[in-house]
mmCIF file with all atom_site columns, C-alpha atoms in Angstrom:
data_model
loop_
_atom_site.group_PDB
_atom_site.id
_atom_site.type_symbol
_atom_site.label_atom_id
_atom_site.label_alt_id
_atom_site.label_comp_id
_atom_site.label_asym_id
_atom_site.label_entity_id
_atom_site.label_seq_id
_atom_site.pdbx_PDB_ins_code
_atom_site.Cartn_x
_atom_site.Cartn_y
_atom_site.Cartn_z
_atom_site.occupancy
_atom_site.B_iso_or_equiv
_atom_site.pdbx_formal_charge
_atom_site.auth_seq_id
_atom_site.auth_comp_id
_atom_site.auth_asym_id
_atom_site.auth_atom_id
_atom_site.pdbx_PDB_model_num
ATOM 1   C CA . MET A 1 1   ? -17.659 -8.626  39.135  1.00 0.00 ? 1   MET A CA 1
ATOM 2   C CA . PRO A 1 2   ? -15.303 -11.276 37.694  1.00 0.00 ? 2   PRO A CA 1
ATOM 3   C CA . LYS A 1 3   ? -14.373 -10.809 34.055  1.00 0.00 ? 3   LYS A CA 1
ATOM 4   C CA . SER A 1 4   ? -12.190 -13.742 33.087  1.00 0.00 ? 4   SER A CA 1
ATOM 5   C CA . LEU A 1 5   ? -13.564 -17.200 32.453  1.00 0.00 ? 5   LEU A CA 1
ATOM 6   C CA . ALA A 1 6   ? -11.369 -18.776 35.141  1.00 0.00 ? 6   ALA A CA 1
ATOM 7   C CA . LYS A 1 7   ? -12.635 -16.349 37.776  1.00 0.00 ? 7   LYS A CA 1
ATOM 8   C CA . VAL A 1 8   ? -16.271 -16.960 36.822  1.00 0.00 ? 8   VAL A CA 1
ATOM 9   C CA . GLN A 1 9   ? -15.758 -20.723 36.902  1.00 0.00 ? 9   GLN A CA 1
ATOM 10  C CA . LYS A 1 10  ? -14.112 -20.515 40.300  1.00 0.00 ? 10  LYS A CA 1
ATOM 11  C CA . LYS A 1 11  ? -16.893 -18.328 41.711  1.00 0.00 ? 11  LYS A CA 1
ATOM 12  C CA . VAL A 1 12  ? -19.638 -20.628 40.413  1.00 0.00 ? 12  VAL A CA 1
ATOM 13  C CA . ALA A 1 13  ? -17.833 -23.727 41.692  1.00 0.00 ? 13  ALA A CA 1
ATOM 14  C CA . LYS A 1 14  ? -17.391 -22.175 45.134  1.00 0.00 ? 14  LYS A CA 1
ATOM 15  C CA . LYS A 1 15  ? -21.058 -21.205 45.251  1.00 0.00 ? 15  LYS A CA 1
ATOM 16  C CA . LYS A 1 16  ? -22.325 -24.584 44.087  1.00 0.00 ? 16  LYS A CA 1
ATOM 17  C CA . GLY A 1 17  ? -20.035 -26.676 46.279  1.00 0.00 ? 17  GLY A CA 1
ATOM 18  C CA . ASN A 1 18  ? -19.816 -30.312 45.194  1.00 0.00 ? 18  ASN A CA 1
ATOM 19  C CA . SER A 1 19  ? -22.682 -30.081 42.726  1.00 0.00 ? 19  SER A CA 1
ATOM 20  C CA . THR A 1 20  ? -21.378 -29.451 39.223  1.00 0.00 ? 20  THR A CA 1
ATOM 21  C CA . SER A 1 21  ? -24.694 -29.500 37.409  1.00 0.00 ? 21  SER A CA 1
ATOM 22  C CA . LEU A 1 22  ? -26.334 -26.253 36.381  1.00 0.00 ? 22  LEU A CA 1
ATOM 23  C CA . HIS A 1 23  ? -29.732 -25.579 34.926  1.00 0.00 ? 23  HIS A CA 1
ATOM 24  C CA . GLU A 1 24  ? -29.475 -24.672 31.257  1.00 0.00 ? 24  GLU A CA 1
ATOM 25  C CA . ASN A 1 25  ? -30.725 -21.095 31.644  1.00 0.00 ? 25  ASN A CA 1
ATOM 26  C CA . SER A 1 26  ? -29.678 -20.400 35.206  1.00 0.00 ? 26  SER A CA 1
ATOM 27  C CA . ARG A 1 27  ? -27.898 -17.176 36.064  1.00 0.00 ? 27  ARG A CA 1
ATOM 28  C CA . ASP A 1 28  ? -24.660 -19.022 36.676  1.00 0.00 ? 28  ASP A CA 1
ATOM 29  C CA . ALA A 1 29  ? -24.857 -20.797 33.319  1.00 0.00 ? 29  ALA A CA 1
ATOM 30  C CA . GLN A 1 30  ? -25.468 -17.456 31.607  1.00 0.00 ? 30  GLN A CA 1
ATOM 31  C CA . LYS A 1 31  ? -22.463 -15.952 33.415  1.00 0.00 ? 31  LYS A CA 1
ATOM 32  C CA . LEU A 1 32  ? -20.313 -18.839 32.235  1.00 0.00 ? 32  LEU A CA 1
ATOM 33  C CA . ARG A 1 33  ? -21.493 -18.454 28.629  1.00 0.00 ? 33  ARG A CA 1
ATOM 34  C CA . ARG A 1 34  ? -20.837 -14.704 28.665  1.00 0.00 ? 34  ARG A CA 1
ATOM 35  C CA . ALA A 1 35  ? -17.382 -15.169 30.161  1.00 0.00 ? 35  ALA A CA 1
ATOM 36  C CA . GLY A 1 36  ? -16.578 -17.889 27.609  1.00 0.00 ? 36  GLY A CA 1
ATOM 37  C CA . ALA A 1 37  ? -17.696 -15.685 24.732  1.00 0.00 ? 37  ALA A CA 1
ATOM 38  C CA . ARG A 1 38  ? -15.664 -12.775 26.104  1.00 0.00 ? 38  ARG A CA 1
ATOM 39  C CA . SER A 1 39  ? -12.614 -15.009 26.419  1.00 0.00 ? 39  SER A CA 1
ATOM 40  C CA . GLU A 1 40  ? -12.989 -16.244 22.815  1.00 0.00 ? 40  GLU A CA 1
ATOM 41  C CA . LYS A 1 41  ? -13.373 -12.679 21.546  1.00 0.00 ? 41  LYS A CA 1
ATOM 42  C CA . LEU A 1 42  ? -10.219 -11.560 23.353  1.00 0.00 ? 42  LEU A CA 1
ATOM 43  C CA . ASP A 1 43  ? -8.298  -14.556 22.003  1.00 0.00 ? 43  ASP A CA 1
ATOM 44  C CA . LYS A 1 44  ? -9.408  -13.717 18.450  1.00 0.00 ? 44  LYS A CA 1
ATOM 45  C CA . LEU A 1 45  ? -8.337  -10.094 18.854  1.00 0.00 ? 45  LEU A CA 1
ATOM 46  C CA . ALA A 1 46  ? -4.949  -11.117 20.236  1.00 0.00 ? 46  ALA A CA 1
ATOM 47  C CA . ALA A 1 47  ? -4.401  -13.517 17.321  1.00 0.00 ? 47  ALA A CA 1
ATOM 48  C CA . ALA A 1 48  ? -5.365  -10.829 14.786  1.00 0.00 ? 48  ALA A CA 1
ATOM 49  C CA . ARG A 1 49  ? -3.013  -8.348  16.464  1.00 0.00 ? 49  ARG A CA 1
ATOM 50  C CA . ALA A 1 50  ? -0.152  -10.852 16.417  1.00 0.00 ? 50  ALA A CA 1
ATOM 51  C CA . LYS A 1 51  ? -0.775  -11.569 12.727  1.00 0.00 ? 51  LYS A CA 1
ATOM 52  C CA . ALA A 1 52  ? -0.779  -7.846  11.916  1.00 0.00 ? 52  ALA A CA 1
ATOM 53  C CA . ASN A 1 53  ? 2.544   -7.402  13.759  1.00 0.00 ? 53  ASN A CA 1
ATOM 54  C CA . GLN A 1 54  ? 4.338   -10.191 11.849  1.00 0.00 ? 54  GLN A CA 1
ATOM 55  C CA . PRO A 1 55  ? 5.537   -8.062  8.883   1.00 0.00 ? 55  PRO A CA 1
ATOM 56  C CA . HIS A 1 56  ? 7.294   -5.601  11.218  1.00 0.00 ? 56  HIS A CA 1
ATOM 57  C CA . LEU A 1 57  ? 8.868   -8.425  13.201  1.00 0.00 ? 57  LEU A CA 1
ATOM 58  C CA . LYS A 1 58  ? 10.111  -10.229 10.093  1.00 0.00 ? 58  LYS A CA 1
ATOM 59  C CA . ARG A 1 59  ? 11.590  -7.058  8.630   1.00 0.00 ? 59  ARG A CA 1
ATOM 60  C CA . VAL A 1 60  ? 13.456  -6.097  11.794  1.00 0.00 ? 60  VAL A CA 1
ATOM 61  C CA . ALA A 1 61  ? 14.600  -9.712  12.308  1.00 0.00 ? 61  ALA A CA 1
ATOM 62  C CA . TYR A 1 62  ? 16.126  -9.730  8.800   1.00 0.00 ? 62  TYR A CA 1
ATOM 63  C CA . PHE A 1 63  ? 18.073  -6.568  9.538   1.00 0.00 ? 63  PHE A CA 1
ATOM 64  C CA . GLN A 1 64  ? 19.043  -7.905  12.960  1.00 0.00 ? 64  GLN A CA 1
ATOM 65  C CA . GLY A 1 65  ? 20.869  -10.745 11.211  1.00 0.00 ? 65  GLY A CA 1
ATOM 66  C CA . ALA A 1 66  ? 22.817  -8.208  9.175   1.00 0.00 ? 66  ALA A CA 1
ATOM 67  C CA . ALA A 1 67  ? 23.515  -6.150  12.313  1.00 0.00 ? 67  ALA A CA 1
ATOM 68  C CA . ARG A 1 68  ? 24.995  -9.177  14.076  1.00 0.00 ? 68  ARG A CA 1
ATOM 69  C CA . ALA A 1 69  ? 27.342  -9.747  11.138  1.00 0.00 ? 69  ALA A CA 1
ATOM 70  C CA . ALA A 1 70  ? 28.410  -6.082  11.039  1.00 0.00 ? 70  ALA A CA 1
ATOM 71  C CA . THR A 1 71  ? 31.263  -4.868  13.188  1.00 0.00 ? 71  THR A CA 1
ATOM 72  C CA . ALA A 1 72  ? 30.757  -1.145  12.563  1.00 0.00 ? 72  ALA A CA 1
ATOM 73  C CA . PRO A 1 73  ? 27.904  1.111   11.440  1.00 0.00 ? 73  PRO A CA 1
ATOM 74  C CA . LEU A 1 74  ? 26.921  0.364   7.850   1.00 0.00 ? 74  LEU A CA 1
ATOM 75  C CA . GLU A 1 75  ? 27.456  2.649   4.885   1.00 0.00 ? 75  GLU A CA 1
ATOM 76  C CA . ALA A 1 76  ? 24.589  3.680   2.606   1.00 0.00 ? 76  ALA A CA 1
ATOM 77  C CA . GLU A 1 77  ? 25.682  1.313   -0.197  1.00 0.00 ? 77  GLU A CA 1
ATOM 78  C CA . LYS A 1 78  ? 25.612  -1.646  2.188   1.00 0.00 ? 78  LYS A CA 1
ATOM 79  C CA . LEU A 1 79  ? 22.149  -0.627  3.400   1.00 0.00 ? 79  LEU A CA 1
ATOM 80  C CA . HIS A 1 80  ? 20.884  -0.496  -0.191  1.00 0.00 ? 80  HIS A CA 1
ATOM 81  C CA . GLY A 1 81  ? 22.293  -3.993  -0.742  1.00 0.00 ? 81  GLY A CA 1
ATOM 82  C CA . LEU A 1 82  ? 20.508  -5.267  2.373   1.00 0.00 ? 82  LEU A CA 1
ATOM 83  C CA . VAL A 1 83  ? 17.226  -3.725  1.267   1.00 0.00 ? 83  VAL A CA 1
ATOM 84  C CA . LYS A 1 84  ? 17.570  -5.262  -2.200  1.00 0.00 ? 84  LYS A CA 1
ATOM 85  C CA . GLY A 1 85  ? 18.296  -8.625  -0.592  1.00 0.00 ? 85  GLY A CA 1
ATOM 86  C CA . PHE A 1 86  ? 15.192  -8.264  1.572   1.00 0.00 ? 86  PHE A CA 1
ATOM 87  C CA . LEU A 1 87  ? 13.079  -7.310  -1.445  1.00 0.00 ? 87  LEU A CA 1
ATOM 88  C CA . GLY A 1 88  ? 14.323  -10.337 -3.385  1.00 0.00 ? 88  GLY A CA 1
ATOM 89  C CA . ARG A 1 89  ? 13.500  -12.917 -0.721  1.00 0.00 ? 89  ARG A CA 1
ATOM 90  C CA . HIS A 1 90  ? 10.477  -14.196 -2.692  1.00 0.00 ? 90  HIS A CA 1
ATOM 91  C CA . ASP A 1 91  ? 12.184  -14.360 -6.101  1.00 0.00 ? 91  ASP A CA 1
ATOM 92  C CA . GLU A 1 92  ? 12.971  -18.082 -5.929  1.00 0.00 ? 92  GLU A CA 1
ATOM 93  C CA . GLU A 1 93  ? 9.458   -19.040 -4.873  1.00 0.00 ? 93  GLU A CA 1
ATOM 94  C CA . LEU A 1 94  ? 7.945   -16.900 -7.633  1.00 0.00 ? 94  LEU A CA 1
ATOM 95  C CA . ALA A 1 95  ? 10.275  -18.414 -10.249 1.00 0.00 ? 95  ALA A CA 1
ATOM 96  C CA . GLU A 1 96  ? 9.374   -21.928 -9.072  1.00 0.00 ? 96  GLU A CA 1
ATOM 97  C CA . ILE A 1 97  ? 5.651   -21.190 -9.267  1.00 0.00 ? 97  ILE A CA 1
ATOM 98  C CA . LYS A 1 98  ? 6.056   -19.745 -12.760 1.00 0.00 ? 98  LYS A CA 1
ATOM 99  C CA . SER A 1 99  ? 8.072   -22.752 -13.944 1.00 0.00 ? 99  SER A CA 1
ATOM 100 C CA . GLN A 1 100 ? 5.447   -25.198 -12.661 1.00 0.00 ? 100 GLN A CA 1
ATOM 101 C CA . ARG A 1 101 ? 2.647   -23.428 -14.513 1.00 0.00 ? 101 ARG A CA 1
ATOM 102 C CA . ARG A 1 102 ? 1.773   -24.926 -17.870 1.00 0.00 ? 102 ARG A CA 1
ATOM 103 C CA . PRO A 1 103 ? 1.989   -22.623 -20.903 1.00 0.00 ? 103 PRO A CA 1
ATOM 104 C CA . GLY A 1 104 ? -1.233  -20.787 -21.647 1.00 0.00 ? 104 GLY A CA 1
ATOM 105 C CA . ARG A 1 105 ? -2.642  -21.221 -18.153 1.00 0.00 ? 105 ARG A CA 1
ATOM 106 C CA . PRO A 1 106 ? -3.565  -18.233 -15.984 1.00 0.00 ? 106 PRO A CA 1
ATOM 107 C CA . SER A 1 107 ? -1.389  -17.417 -13.020 1.00 0.00 ? 107 SER A CA 1
ATOM 108 C CA . SER A 1 108 ? -2.236  -18.949 -9.661  1.00 0.00 ? 108 SER A CA 1
ATOM 109 C CA . THR A 1 109 ? -3.581  -16.979 -6.739  1.00 0.00 ? 109 THR A CA 1
ATOM 110 C CA . ARG A 1 110 ? -0.309  -17.426 -4.843  1.00 0.00 ? 110 ARG A CA 1
ATOM 111 C CA . GLU A 1 111 ? 1.645   -16.086 -7.827  1.00 0.00 ? 111 GLU A CA 1
ATOM 112 C CA . ASP A 1 112 ? -0.625  -13.053 -8.093  1.00 0.00 ? 112 ASP A CA 1
ATOM 113 C CA . LEU A 1 113 ? -0.325  -12.366 -4.368  1.00 0.00 ? 113 LEU A CA 1
ATOM 114 C CA . LEU A 1 114 ? 3.473   -12.637 -4.468  1.00 0.00 ? 114 LEU A CA 1
ATOM 115 C CA . GLN A 1 115 ? 3.711   -10.303 -7.451  1.00 0.00 ? 115 GLN A CA 1
ATOM 116 C CA . GLN A 1 116 ? 1.421   -7.771  -5.795  1.00 0.00 ? 116 GLN A CA 1
ATOM 117 C CA . PHE A 1 117 ? 3.349   -7.999  -2.514  1.00 0.00 ? 117 PHE A CA 1
ATOM 118 C CA . MET A 1 118 ? 6.685   -7.549  -4.286  1.00 0.00 ? 118 MET A CA 1
ATOM 119 C CA . MET A 1 119 ? 5.339   -4.605  -6.287  1.00 0.00 ? 119 MET A CA 1
ATOM 120 C CA . THR A 1 120 ? 4.075   -2.925  -3.101  1.00 0.00 ? 120 THR A CA 1
ATOM 121 C CA . GLU A 1 121 ? 7.446   -3.305  -1.382  1.00 0.00 ? 121 GLU A CA 1
ATOM 122 C CA . ASP A 1 122 ? 9.231   -2.022  -4.509  1.00 0.00 ? 122 ASP A CA 1
ATOM 123 C CA . GLN A 1 123 ? 7.015   1.068   -4.494  1.00 0.00 ? 123 GLN A CA 1
ATOM 124 C CA . GLU A 1 124 ? 7.781   1.536   -0.805  1.00 0.00 ? 124 GLU A CA 1
ATOM 125 C CA . TYR A 1 125 ? 11.497  1.439   -1.653  1.00 0.00 ? 125 TYR A CA 1
ATOM 126 C CA . ASN A 1 126 ? 10.955  4.195   -4.231  1.00 0.00 ? 126 ASN A CA 1
ATOM 127 C CA . GLY A 1 127 ? 9.285   6.415   -1.628  1.00 0.00 ? 127 GLY A CA 1
ATOM 128 C CA . GLY A 1 128 ? 11.365  5.352   1.365   1.00 0.00 ? 128 GLY A CA 1
ATOM 129 C CA . PHE A 1 129 ? 11.829  1.844   2.754   1.00 0.00 ? 129 PHE A CA 1
ATOM 130 C CA . TRP A 1 130 ? 11.301  1.637   6.527   1.00 0.00 ? 130 TRP A CA 1
ATOM 131 C CA . ILE A 1 131 ? 14.298  0.026   8.272   1.00 0.00 ? 131 ILE A CA 1
ATOM 132 C CA . PRO A 1 132 ? 16.112  0.276   11.609  1.00 0.00 ? 132 PRO A CA 1
ATOM 133 C CA . ASP A 1 133 ? 18.850  2.915   11.600  1.00 0.00 ? 133 ASP A CA 1
ATOM 134 C CA . MET A 1 134 ? 22.028  0.877   11.115  1.00 0.00 ? 134 MET A CA 1
ATOM 135 C CA . GLN A 1 135 ? 24.313  3.892   10.809  1.00 0.00 ? 135 GLN A CA 1
ATOM 136 C CA . ASP A 1 136 ? 23.982  4.692   14.514  1.00 0.00 ? 136 ASP A CA 1
ATOM 137 C CA . GLU A 1 137 ? 26.333  2.644   16.729  1.00 0.00 ? 137 GLU A CA 1
ATOM 138 C CA . GLY A 1 138 ? 24.008  2.671   19.758  1.00 0.00 ? 138 GLY A CA 1
ATOM 139 C CA . ASN A 1 139 ? 21.010  1.591   17.704  1.00 0.00 ? 139 ASN A CA 1
ATOM 140 C CA . LEU A 1 140 ? 23.093  -1.147  16.073  1.00 0.00 ? 140 LEU A CA 1
ATOM 141 C CA . ARG A 1 141 ? 24.052  -2.496  19.511  1.00 0.00 ? 141 ARG A CA 1
ATOM 142 C CA . ILE A 1 142 ? 20.416  -2.488  20.676  1.00 0.00 ? 142 ILE A CA 1
ATOM 143 C CA . LEU A 1 143 ? 19.377  -4.214  17.432  1.00 0.00 ? 143 LEU A CA 1
ATOM 144 C CA . ARG A 1 144 ? 21.949  -6.976  17.951  1.00 0.00 ? 144 ARG A CA 1
ATOM 145 C CA . GLU A 1 145 ? 20.594  -7.659  21.438  1.00 0.00 ? 145 GLU A CA 1
ATOM 146 C CA . TRP A 1 146 ? 16.892  -7.548  20.437  1.00 0.00 ? 146 TRP A CA 1
ATOM 147 C CA . ASN A 1 147 ? 14.973  -10.573 21.730  1.00 0.00 ? 147 ASN A CA 1
ATOM 148 C CA . GLY A 1 148 ? 12.356  -10.736 18.950  1.00 0.00 ? 148 GLY A CA 1
ATOM 149 C CA . GLN A 1 149 ? 9.518   -9.209  20.960  1.00 0.00 ? 149 GLN A CA 1
ATOM 150 C CA . TYR A 1 150 ? 7.123   -6.766  19.333  1.00 0.00 ? 150 TYR A CA 1
ATOM 151 C CA . THR A 1 151 ? 7.000   -4.580  22.433  1.00 0.00 ? 151 THR A CA 1
ATOM 152 C CA . ALA A 1 152 ? 10.742  -3.895  22.160  1.00 0.00 ? 152 ALA A CA 1
ATOM 153 C CA . LEU A 1 153 ? 10.483  -2.470  18.624  1.00 0.00 ? 153 LEU A CA 1
ATOM 154 C CA . ASN A 1 154 ? 9.761   1.040   19.891  1.00 0.00 ? 154 ASN A CA 1
ATOM 155 C CA . THR A 1 155 ? 13.254  1.249   21.442  1.00 0.00 ? 155 THR A CA 1
ATOM 156 C CA . PHE A 1 156 ? 14.962  1.438   18.024  1.00 0.00 ? 156 PHE A CA 1
ATOM 157 C CA . LYS A 1 157 ? 15.537  4.437   15.817  1.00 0.00 ? 157 LYS A CA 1
ATOM 158 C CA . TYR A 1 158 ? 14.198  4.019   12.291  1.00 0.00 ? 158 TYR A CA 1
ATOM 159 C CA . VAL A 1 159 ? 14.900  5.620   8.937   1.00 0.00 ? 159 VAL A CA 1
ATOM 160 C CA . ARG A 1 160 ? 13.278  5.682   5.528   1.00 0.00 ? 160 ARG A CA 1
ATOM 161 C CA . LEU A 1 161 ? 15.804  4.756   2.835   1.00 0.00 ? 161 LEU A CA 1
ATOM 162 C CA . SER A 1 162 ? 14.720  5.515   -0.715  1.00 0.00 ? 162 SER A CA 1
ATOM 163 C CA . ARG A 1 163 ? 16.061  4.114   -3.956  1.00 0.00 ? 163 ARG A CA 1
ATOM 164 C CA . ASN A 1 164 ? 17.537  7.455   -5.005  1.00 0.00 ? 164 ASN A CA 1
ATOM 165 C CA . GLY A 1 165 ? 19.729  7.502   -1.875  1.00 0.00 ? 165 GLY A CA 1
ATOM 166 C CA . THR A 1 166 ? 17.874  9.878   0.420   1.00 0.00 ? 166 THR A CA 1
ATOM 167 C CA . MET A 1 167 ? 17.526  8.882   4.045   1.00 0.00 ? 167 MET A CA 1
ATOM 168 C CA . ARG A 1 168 ? 15.200  10.523  6.549   1.00 0.00 ? 168 ARG A CA 1
ATOM 169 C CA . LYS A 1 169 ? 14.179  9.757   10.108  1.00 0.00 ? 169 LYS A CA 1
ATOM 170 C CA . SER A 1 170 ? 11.046  7.717   10.702  1.00 0.00 ? 170 SER A CA 1
ATOM 171 C CA . SER A 1 171 ? 9.025   6.469   13.643  1.00 0.00 ? 171 SER A CA 1
ATOM 172 C CA . PHE A 1 172 ? 7.491   3.274   14.968  1.00 0.00 ? 172 PHE A CA 1
ATOM 173 C CA . PRO A 1 173 ? 5.013   2.028   13.975  1.00 0.00 ? 173 PRO A CA 1
ATOM 174 C CA . PRO A 1 174 ? 5.457   3.171   10.378  1.00 0.00 ? 174 PRO A CA 1
ATOM 175 C CA . LYS A 1 175 ? 2.649   5.417   9.225   1.00 0.00 ? 175 LYS A CA 1
ATOM 176 C CA . GLY A 1 176 ? 2.502   6.336   5.566   1.00 0.00 ? 176 GLY A CA 1
ATOM 177 C CA . LEU A 1 177 ? 5.840   7.853   4.676   1.00 0.00 ? 177 LEU A CA 1
ATOM 178 C CA . SER A 1 178 ? 6.784   9.041   8.166   1.00 0.00 ? 178 SER A CA 1
#
């Protein structure tokens, strides 16, 4: 039985011939409605999945830029600097929002969300910030050549870098403090 909307449309059109009109509650019309609903549901799920993958893609893309600039594997101090730069990427926007707010007024929703997001990432850095391993030459080469696709993220090695300097191996996708 056809599953996709295009296949159902093609099958109904072939069966009907030149006539394009269907009765409102005919079997073919019901098949078309079911296939359309299924197609919409799959599109929604794909969009939600893509939205959920964006934070991982943005994080790896940031470190890819640093990997392209690096000529050799990075030292721990340089990695800490990169992480701090990544954590401070919203500082300007937050300062602008705060400066636009009149004195005595409550903070805006965007300001609250930014502060909460920054606090969450700061706590992650305390426990171990998930980044691609940039101390491994092979991983650094693969990271430079990455094409931006989510499916290619599992080819990298990852580490958890904490504020106190400890570094431990991690996995993809990040789960808790793995």
